[in-house]
């Protein structure tokens, strides 16, 4: 099978991620003002509960299937058999998870008031399973993924403005969110015939995949605990209002994280492919390059958002979310921390088959997050959850760095971090003093972003950054080619 262009994949995924940035910037200011903190809080609390059952339904299959399908993609017969076996296993786990969720919704007293929104959000589980999104990631079919995503985001935007008009429309908002995120998975099921055949392919026992996915399942459980537990515990211990504040404070962080962590998911199929071919030279070269790209993006984003937190919250969420500003500032470091952790896990440990090390780190994160949430949320509410999340993510990344150190040279990691950190600090200081000349939050944010981008780009040019010069060289070559 012909190698797909990593540059093309990266461009398509960046474009998809860009859409993932633009659409929330359009929808969240509208939905947060219409639904208010309480409405946003109800939906996000329900989504956090459904996430736990979604993790059981997924059973760790997503990462396992991407890795193994990438190794088999040159053989359609073997790939088809593998996909059928994994899909059947996924359907079994989904049925069990859904039954458990329905029982919980109708028999746990706390969930009675959220029954309708929980049922709507629960459809995510079914759509995720039938979508087989892991097949398209393994095949690196980013063109289809991007176009599909664009169409459903546009439709969701239309539905939002038409159907969500008052605070009472939070259930409609939940349904539109499901449609935006996984509604397109129905198309995936039928489009899968491009890569696999569901006919006349003998399959083995689907349960044979159960053992290898269990480590990844454990990892997924741990991840879901320390990434979702904060919202769940704020809802259980505090109120929908505090969940709304916490959601507003983390919304932009999560948008930026989509871009940062997408680097790892773009490269994981190719890295697994290199390992399958025993091409460790190409593997190492790609890992070191991705380290540079990850820091180049994540560090200035974290610093910039820290400077502009007030403007971001007030403009995107409204004055009623003003108490979310310190929470957002506390959360900003996770852009870099999770970016590092994603790189270590999805690009080094998992492709190397060292999932157990990733699992250990995630368990440490889950335990620490639960403990810190229990202590900090009653006293500091949403801000306490932010402290717990940053602390837990730091422990996860530190643990993964300890285990991954034998597979790459740590000093290259450190030098790359230091280089971009210093540039980002200079950029941050420049932005901080520049925005003091503006009075409105809109002016501060627009001119702050422009100043930050220009300053950072000039600093990279002055140090003759290899990534920037490679991009400029590529652009120059295309211009010359078009003129000929």
Coordinates of C-alpha atoms in Angstrom, one line a residue:
X1 CA 0.0 0.0 0.0
X2 CA 1.3 3.4 -0.9
X3 CA 2.5 5.5 2.0
X4 CA 0.2 8.4 2.8
X5 CA 1.9 11.8 3.1
X6 CA 2.5 12.8 6.7
X7 CA 2.5 16.4 5.7
X8 CA -0.9 16.0 4.0
X9 CA -2.2 14.1 7.1
X10 CA -0.9 16.8 9.4
X11 CA -2.4 19.6 7.3
X12 CA -5.8 17.9 7.2
X13 CA -5.7 17.1 10.9
X14 CA -4.7 20.7 11.7
X15 CA -7.5 21.9 9.5
X16 CA -9.9 19.6 11.3
X17 CA -8.6 20.8 14.6
X18 CA -8.9 24.4 13.4
X19 CA -12.6 23.7 12.8
X20 CA -12.7 22.3 16.3
X21 CA -11.4 25.7 17.5
X22 CA -13.6 27.9 15.3
X23 CA -16.9 26.2 16.0
X24 CA -16.7 26.2 19.8
X25 CA -15.6 29.9 19.6
X26 CA -18.9 30.5 17.8
X27 CA -21.2 28.2 19.7
X28 CA -20.0 28.5 23.3
X29 CA -20.4 32.3 23.6
X30 CA -24.0 31.7 22.5
X31 CA -24.8 28.6 24.5
X32 CA -23.2 29.8 27.7
X33 CA -25.2 33.0 27.6
X34 CA -28.5 31.4 26.7
X35 CA -28.2 28.4 29.1
X36 CA -26.4 30.3 31.9
X37 CA -23.9 28.5 34.3
X38 CA -26.7 26.3 35.7
X39 CA -27.8 25.0 32.2
X40 CA -24.2 24.4 31.1
X41 CA -23.5 22.8 34.4
X42 CA -26.3 20.3 34.0
X43 CA -25.2 19.2 30.6
X44 CA -21.6 18.8 31.5
X45 CA -22.4 16.9 34.7
X46 CA -24.5 14.5 32.6
X47 CA -21.7 14.1 30.0
X48 CA -19.2 13.4 32.8
X49 CA -21.4 10.6 34.1
X50 CA -21.9 9.0 30.7
X51 CA -18.2 9.2 30.1
X52 CA -17.6 6.4 32.7
X53 CA -19.9 4.0 30.9
X54 CA -18.5 5.0 27.5
X55 CA -15.1 4.0 28.7
X56 CA -16.4 0.5 29.7
X57 CA -18.1 0.2 26.3
X58 CA -14.9 1.2 24.4
X59 CA -13.0 -1.3 26.5
X60 CA -9.6 0.1 25.5
X61 CA -10.2 -1.0 21.9
X62 CA -9.6 2.4 20.3
X63 CA -5.8 2.6 20.9
X64 CA -5.4 -1.2 20.5
X65 CA -7.2 -1.3 17.2
X66 CA -5.4 1.7 15.7
X67 CA -2.0 0.1 16.6
X68 CA -2.9 -3.4 15.3
X69 CA -4.9 -2.4 12.3
X70 CA -2.0 -0.1 11.2
X71 CA 0.2 -3.2 11.1
X72 CA -2.3 -5.1 9.0
X73 CA -3.4 -2.5 6.6
X74 CA -1.4 -3.9 3.7
X75 CA -3.4 -7.2 3.9
X76 CA -7.2 -6.6 3.4
X77 CA -8.2 -10.2 4.3
X78 CA -6.4 -10.1 7.6
X79 CA -7.5 -6.5 8.3
X80 CA -11.1 -7.4 7.6
X81 CA -11.0 -10.4 10.0
X82 CA -9.4 -8.3 12.7
X83 CA -11.9 -5.5 12.3
X84 CA -14.9 -7.9 12.5
X85 CA -13.5 -9.6 15.6
X86 CA -12.8 -6.3 17.4
X87 CA -16.2 -4.8 16.3
X88 CA -18.1 -7.8 17.7
X89 CA -16.2 -7.5 21.0
X90 CA -17.0 -3.8 21.1
X91 CA -20.7 -4.5 20.5
X92 CA -20.8 -6.9 23.5
X93 CA -19.1 -4.4 25.8
X94 CA -21.4 -1.7 24.6
X95 CA -24.5 -3.7 25.4
X96 CA -23.3 -4.4 28.9
X97 CA -22.3 -0.8 29.5
X98 CA -25.7 0.5 28.2
X99 CA -27.7 -1.8 30.4
X100 CA -25.6 -0.7 33.5
X101 CA -26.2 3.0 32.6
X102 CA -29.9 2.6 32.2
X103 CA -30.1 0.8 35.6
X104 CA -28.0 3.7 37.2
X105 CA -30.2 6.4 35.6
X106 CA -33.4 4.9 37.0
X107 CA -32.2 3.7 40.4
X108 CA -29.6 6.2 41.7
X109 CA -31.5 9.1 43.4
X110 CA -29.0 11.8 42.4
X111 CA -29.6 11.0 38.8
X112 CA -33.4 11.3 38.8
X113 CA -33.3 15.1 38.2
X114 CA -30.9 14.5 35.3
X115 CA -32.7 11.5 33.8
X116 CA -33.7 13.1 30.5
X117 CA -30.3 14.7 29.8
X118 CA -28.5 11.6 30.8
X119 CA -30.5 9.5 28.3
X120 CA -29.8 11.9 25.5
X121 CA -26.1 12.0 26.3
X122 CA -26.0 8.2 26.5
X123 CA -26.6 7.9 22.8
X124 CA -22.9 8.8 22.4
X125 CA -22.0 5.3 23.5
X126 CA -23.9 3.6 20.6
X127 CA -22.7 6.1 18.0
X128 CA -19.1 5.7 19.1
X129 CA -19.2 1.9 18.7
X130 CA -20.8 1.7 15.3
X131 CA -18.4 4.4 14.0
X132 CA -15.3 2.4 14.1
X133 CA -13.3 5.6 14.0
X134 CA -10.1 3.6 14.9
X135 CA -10.2 2.1 11.4
X136 CA -9.9 5.5 9.7
X137 CA -7.1 6.5 12.0
X138 CA -5.2 3.3 11.3
X139 CA -5.7 3.8 7.5
X140 CA -4.7 7.5 7.9
X141 CA -7.8 8.5 6.0
X142 CA -7.7 12.1 7.2
X143 CA -9.4 13.5 4.2
X144 CA -12.7 11.6 4.9
X145 CA -12.4 12.3 8.6
X146 CA -12.0 16.1 7.9
X147 CA -14.8 16.4 5.4
X148 CA -17.2 14.4 7.5
X149 CA -16.4 16.5 10.6
X150 CA -16.9 19.8 8.7
X151 CA -20.3 18.8 7.4
X152 CA -21.7 17.8 10.8
X153 CA -20.2 20.8 12.5
X154 CA -22.0 23.1 10.1
X155 CA -25.3 21.2 10.6
X156 CA -24.9 21.3 14.4
X157 CA -24.3 25.1 14.3
X158 CA -27.5 25.6 12.4
X159 CA -29.5 23.3 14.8
X160 CA -28.0 25.2 17.8
X161 CA -29.2 28.6 16.7
X162 CA -32.6 27.3 15.6
X163 CA -33.5 25.1 18.6
X164 CA -31.6 26.5 21.6
X165 CA -33.4 29.7 22.6
X166 CA -33.8 29.7 26.4
X167 CA -32.2 28.2 29.5
X168 CA -34.8 25.4 29.5
X169 CA -33.4 24.1 26.2
X170 CA -30.4 22.5 27.8
X171 CA -31.6 19.0 26.8
X172 CA -31.8 20.1 23.1
X173 CA -28.3 21.5 23.5
X174 CA -27.1 18.1 24.8
X175 CA -28.6 16.3 21.8
X176 CA -27.0 18.7 19.4
X177 CA -23.7 18.2 21.1
X178 CA -24.0 14.4 20.6
X179 CA -24.9 15.0 16.9
X180 CA -21.9 17.3 16.5
X181 CA -19.4 14.9 18.1
X182 CA -20.5 11.4 17.0
X183 CA -23.5 11.7 14.7
X184 CA -21.4 11.3 11.7
X185 CA -20.3 7.8 12.9
X186 CA -23.4 6.4 11.2
X187 CA -21.7 7.2 7.9
X188 CA -18.5 5.6 9.1
X189 CA -20.1 2.2 9.3
X190 CA -21.2 2.2 5.7
X191 CA -18.0 3.8 4.4
X192 CA -15.9 1.1 6.1
X193 CA -16.3 -1.2 3.0
X194 CA -13.7 0.9 1.3
X195 CA -11.1 -0.8 3.5
X196 CA -12.6 -4.0 4.8
X197 CA -15.1 -6.6 3.7
X198 CA -17.8 -8.0 6.0
X199 CA -18.6 -10.8 3.6
X200 CA -16.9 -14.2 3.2
X201 CA -14.2 -13.4 5.7
X202 CA -13.7 -16.1 8.3
X203 CA -13.2 -14.7 11.8
X204 CA -11.8 -16.3 14.9
X205 CA -12.8 -15.8 18.4
X206 CA -13.4 -12.1 19.2
X207 CA -12.7 -12.8 22.9
X208 CA -9.0 -13.5 22.0
X209 CA -8.5 -9.7 21.8
X210 CA -9.9 -9.3 25.3
X211 CA -6.6 -9.9 27.1
X212 CA -4.4 -7.4 25.1
X213 CA -7.1 -4.7 25.4
X214 CA -7.4 -5.0 29.1
X215 CA -4.3 -3.0 29.9
X216 CA -5.5 -0.3 27.6
X217 CA -8.9 -0.6 29.2
X218 CA -7.4 -0.1 32.6
X219 CA -5.5 2.9 31.2
X220 CA -8.7 4.4 29.7
X221 CA -10.5 3.9 33.1
X222 CA -7.7 5.7 34.9
X223 CA -7.7 8.5 32.3
X224 CA -11.4 9.0 32.5
X225 CA -11.3 9.1 36.3
X226 CA -8.8 11.9 36.5
X227 CA -10.0 13.8 33.4
X228 CA -13.7 13.6 34.2
X229 CA -13.8 13.1 37.9
X230 CA -13.2 16.8 38.5
X231 CA -16.5 17.8 36.8
X232 CA -18.4 14.9 38.4
X233 CA -17.1 15.7 41.9
X234 CA -17.8 19.4 41.5
X235 CA -21.4 18.5 40.5
X236 CA -21.8 16.0 43.4
X237 CA -20.0 18.1 46.1
X238 CA -20.9 21.6 45.0
X239 CA -23.5 22.8 42.4
X240 CA -24.5 23.1 38.8
X241 CA -23.3 26.7 39.0
X242 CA -19.8 25.7 39.9
X243 CA -19.8 23.0 37.2
X244 CA -20.7 25.8 34.8
X245 CA -17.8 28.0 36.0
X246 CA -15.4 25.0 35.7
X247 CA -16.7 24.2 32.2
X248 CA -16.1 27.8 31.0
X249 CA -12.6 27.9 32.5
X250 CA -11.6 24.7 30.8
X251 CA -13.3 25.2 27.4
X252 CA -10.5 27.1 25.7
X253 CA -7.8 24.9 27.2
X254 CA -9.5 21.8 25.8
X255 CA -9.8 23.4 22.4
X256 CA -6.0 24.2 22.3
X257 CA -5.3 20.7 23.7
X258 CA -7.1 19.2 20.6
X259 CA -4.4 20.7 18.5
X260 CA -1.5 19.7 20.7
X261 CA -2.6 16.1 21.4
X262 CA -3.7 15.5 17.7
X263 CA 0.0 15.4 16.9
X264 CA 0.3 12.2 18.7
X265 CA -2.7 10.6 17.2
X266 CA -1.6 11.6 13.7
X267 CA 1.8 9.9 14.2
X268 CA 0.8 6.8 16.2
X269 CA -0.3 4.7 13.2
X270 CA 2.9 5.6 11.3
X271 CA 5.1 5.0 14.4
X272 CA 3.4 1.6 14.9
X273 CA 4.0 0.9 11.2
X274 CA 7.7 1.6 11.6
X275 CA 7.9 -0.6 14.7
X276 CA 6.2 -3.4 12.8
X277 CA 8.8 -3.0 10.0
X278 CA 11.6 -2.8 12.6
X279 CA 12.6 0.6 11.2
X280 CA 13.7 2.2 14.5
X281 CA 15.8 4.9 12.7
X282 CA 12.7 6.4 11.1
X283 CA 10.8 5.9 14.4
X284 CA 13.3 7.9 16.4
X285 CA 13.6 10.7 13.8
X286 CA 9.8 11.2 13.8
X287 CA 9.6 11.2 17.6
X288 CA 12.2 13.9 18.1
X289 CA 10.6 16.0 15.4
X290 CA 7.2 15.7 17.1
X291 CA 8.7 16.8 20.4
X292 CA 9.8 20.1 18.8
X293 CA 6.4 20.6 17.2
X294 CA 4.5 19.9 20.4
X295 CA 6.5 22.4 22.5
X296 CA 6.5 25.0 19.7
X297 CA 2.7 25.0 19.9
X298 CA 1.8 24.2 23.5
X299 CA 4.1 26.5 25.5
X300 CA 3.2 29.8 23.9
X301 CA -0.5 28.9 24.0
X302 CA -0.3 28.3 27.7
X303 CA 1.6 31.5 28.4
X304 CA -0.7 33.6 26.1
X305 CA -3.9 32.3 27.6
X306 CA -2.6 33.0 31.1
X307 CA -2.1 36.7 30.1
X308 CA -5.4 36.9 28.3
X309 CA -7.6 34.8 30.7
X310 CA -9.8 37.7 31.8
X311 CA -10.6 38.8 28.2
X312 CA -11.2 35.3 27.0
X313 CA -13.7 34.4 29.8
X314 CA -15.6 37.7 29.7
X315 CA -15.8 37.8 25.9
X316 CA -16.6 34.1 25.3
X317 CA -18.7 33.3 28.3
X318 CA -20.0 36.6 29.7
X319 CA -19.8 38.6 32.9
X320 CA -21.8 35.9 34.8
X321 CA -18.7 33.7 34.5
X322 CA -16.2 36.2 36.0
X323 CA -15.4 33.9 38.8
X324 CA -14.0 31.4 36.3
X325 CA -11.0 33.7 35.5
X326 CA -8.7 32.5 38.3
X327 CA -9.8 28.9 37.6
X328 CA -8.7 29.2 34.0
X329 CA -5.3 30.7 35.0
X330 CA -4.8 27.8 37.3
X331 CA -5.7 25.3 34.5
X332 CA -3.5 26.8 31.7
X333 CA -0.3 24.7 32.5
X334 CA -2.1 21.5 31.5
X335 CA -1.8 22.5 27.8
X336 CA 2.0 21.8 28.1
X337 CA 1.7 19.0 30.7
X338 CA -0.9 17.0 28.8
X339 CA 0.9 17.7 25.6
X340 CA 4.1 16.1 27.0
X341 CA 2.1 13.2 28.5
X342 CA 0.3 12.5 25.2
X343 CA 3.6 12.5 23.3
X344 CA 5.2 10.1 25.8
X345 CA 2.2 7.7 25.8
X346 CA 0.9 7.7 22.3
X347 CA 4.2 8.1 20.5
X348 CA 6.7 6.2 22.6
X349 CA 5.2 3.8 25.2
X350 CA 2.1 2.5 23.3
X351 CA 3.7 2.0 19.9
X352 CA 6.5 0.2 21.7
X353 CA 4.0 -2.1 23.3
X354 CA 4.7 -0.8 26.8
X355 CA 1.0 0.0 27.7
X356 CA 1.6 -1.3 31.3
X357 CA 3.8 1.7 32.0
X358 CA 1.2 4.1 30.7
X359 CA -1.4 2.3 32.8
X360 CA 0.7 2.7 36.0
X361 CA 1.1 6.4 35.4
X362 CA -2.7 6.8 34.7
X363 CA -3.5 4.9 38.0
X364 CA -1.2 7.3 39.9
X365 CA -3.0 10.2 38.3
X366 CA -6.5 8.8 39.0
X367 CA -5.7 8.1 42.7
X368 CA -4.1 11.5 43.2
X369 CA -6.9 13.3 41.4
X370 CA -9.6 11.7 43.5
X371 CA -7.8 12.4 46.7
X372 CA -7.1 16.0 46.0
X373 CA -10.6 16.6 44.7
X374 CA -12.0 15.2 47.9
X375 CA -9.9 17.6 49.9
X376 CA -9.9 20.7 47.8
X377 CA -13.4 20.9 46.2
X378 CA -15.4 21.4 49.5
X379 CA -13.2 24.4 50.4
X380 CA -12.2 25.9 47.0
X381 CA -15.0 24.5 44.7
X382 CA -14.1 24.8 41.0
X383 CA -10.7 26.3 41.8
X384 CA -9.9 23.3 44.0
X385 CA -10.8 21.0 41.1
X386 CA -8.4 22.9 38.9
X387 CA -5.5 22.5 41.4
X388 CA -6.3 18.8 41.6
X389 CA -6.3 18.4 37.9
X390 CA -3.0 20.2 37.3
X391 CA -1.3 18.2 40.1
X392 CA -2.6 14.9 38.8
X393 CA -1.6 15.6 35.2
X394 CA 1.9 16.6 36.4
X395 CA 2.3 13.3 38.2
X396 CA 1.1 11.3 35.2
X397 CA 3.6 13.0 32.8
X398 CA 6.5 12.7 35.3
X399 CA 5.8 9.0 35.7
X400 CA 5.6 8.5 31.9
X401 CA 8.9 10.4 31.5
X402 CA 10.5 8.1 34.0
X403 CA 9.5 5.0 32.1
X404 CA 10.1 6.3 28.6
X405 CA 13.6 7.7 29.3
X406 CA 15.2 4.4 28.1
X407 CA 13.7 4.8 24.6
X408 CA 14.9 8.3 23.8
X409 CA 17.5 10.9 24.9
X410 CA 15.9 13.0 27.7
X411 CA 18.3 15.9 27.2
X412 CA 16.9 16.6 23.8
X413 CA 13.5 16.7 25.4
X414 CA 14.8 19.2 28.0
X415 CA 16.6 21.4 25.6
X416 CA 13.6 21.7 23.3
X417 CA 11.4 22.7 26.3
X418 CA 13.8 25.3 27.6
X419 CA 14.2 26.9 24.1
X420 CA 10.5 27.4 23.6
X421 CA 9.8 28.3 27.2
X422 CA 12.2 31.2 27.1
X423 CA 10.8 32.5 23.8
X424 CA 7.2 32.2 25.2
X425 CA 8.2 34.1 28.4
X426 CA 9.5 37.0 26.3
X427 CA 6.4 36.9 24.2
X428 CA 4.2 36.9 27.3
X429 CA 6.0 39.9 28.9
X430 CA 5.6 41.8 25.6
X431 CA 1.9 41.0 25.4
X432 CA 1.3 41.9 29.1
X433 CA 2.7 45.4 28.7
X434 CA 1.2 46.0 25.3
X435 CA -2.4 45.3 26.2
X436 CA -2.2 47.8 29.1
X437 CA -2.7 50.5 26.4
X438 CA -6.2 49.2 25.5
X439 CA -9.4 49.6 27.6
X440 CA -11.9 47.2 26.1
X441 CA -11.6 43.4 26.6
X442 CA -12.2 42.9 22.8
X443 CA -9.2 45.1 21.9
X444 CA -7.0 43.5 24.6
X445 CA -7.7 40.0 23.2
X446 CA -7.4 40.8 19.5
X447 CA -4.2 43.0 19.8
X448 CA -2.8 40.7 22.4
X449 CA -3.1 37.6 20.1
X450 CA -1.7 39.6 17.2
X451 CA 1.2 40.9 19.2
X452 CA 2.0 37.5 20.7
X453 CA 2.0 35.7 17.3
X454 CA 4.3 38.3 15.7
X455 CA 6.7 38.4 18.7
X456 CA 6.9 34.7 18.9
X457 CA 7.4 34.3 15.1
X458 CA 10.2 36.9 15.1
X459 CA 11.9 35.1 18.0
X460 CA 11.8 31.8 16.1
X461 CA 13.2 33.5 13.0
X462 CA 16.1 35.1 15.0
X463 CA 17.1 31.7 16.3
X464 CA 16.7 30.1 12.9
X465 CA 14.2 27.6 14.1
X466 CA 14.4 24.5 11.9
X467 CA 10.6 23.8 11.9
X468 CA 9.8 27.4 10.8
X469 CA 12.5 27.4 8.2
X470 CA 11.3 24.0 6.9
X471 CA 7.7 25.4 6.6
X472 CA 9.0 28.6 4.8
X473 CA 11.1 26.5 2.5
X474 CA 8.1 24.4 1.6
X475 CA 5.9 27.4 0.9
X476 CA 8.7 29.0 -1.3
X477 CA 9.0 25.8 -3.3
X478 CA 5.3 25.7 -3.9
X479 CA 5.2 29.3 -5.0
X480 CA 8.1 28.7 -7.4
X481 CA 6.4 25.6 -8.8
X482 CA 3.2 27.4 -9.4
X483 CA 5.0 30.2 -11.3
X484 CA 6.6 27.7 -13.7

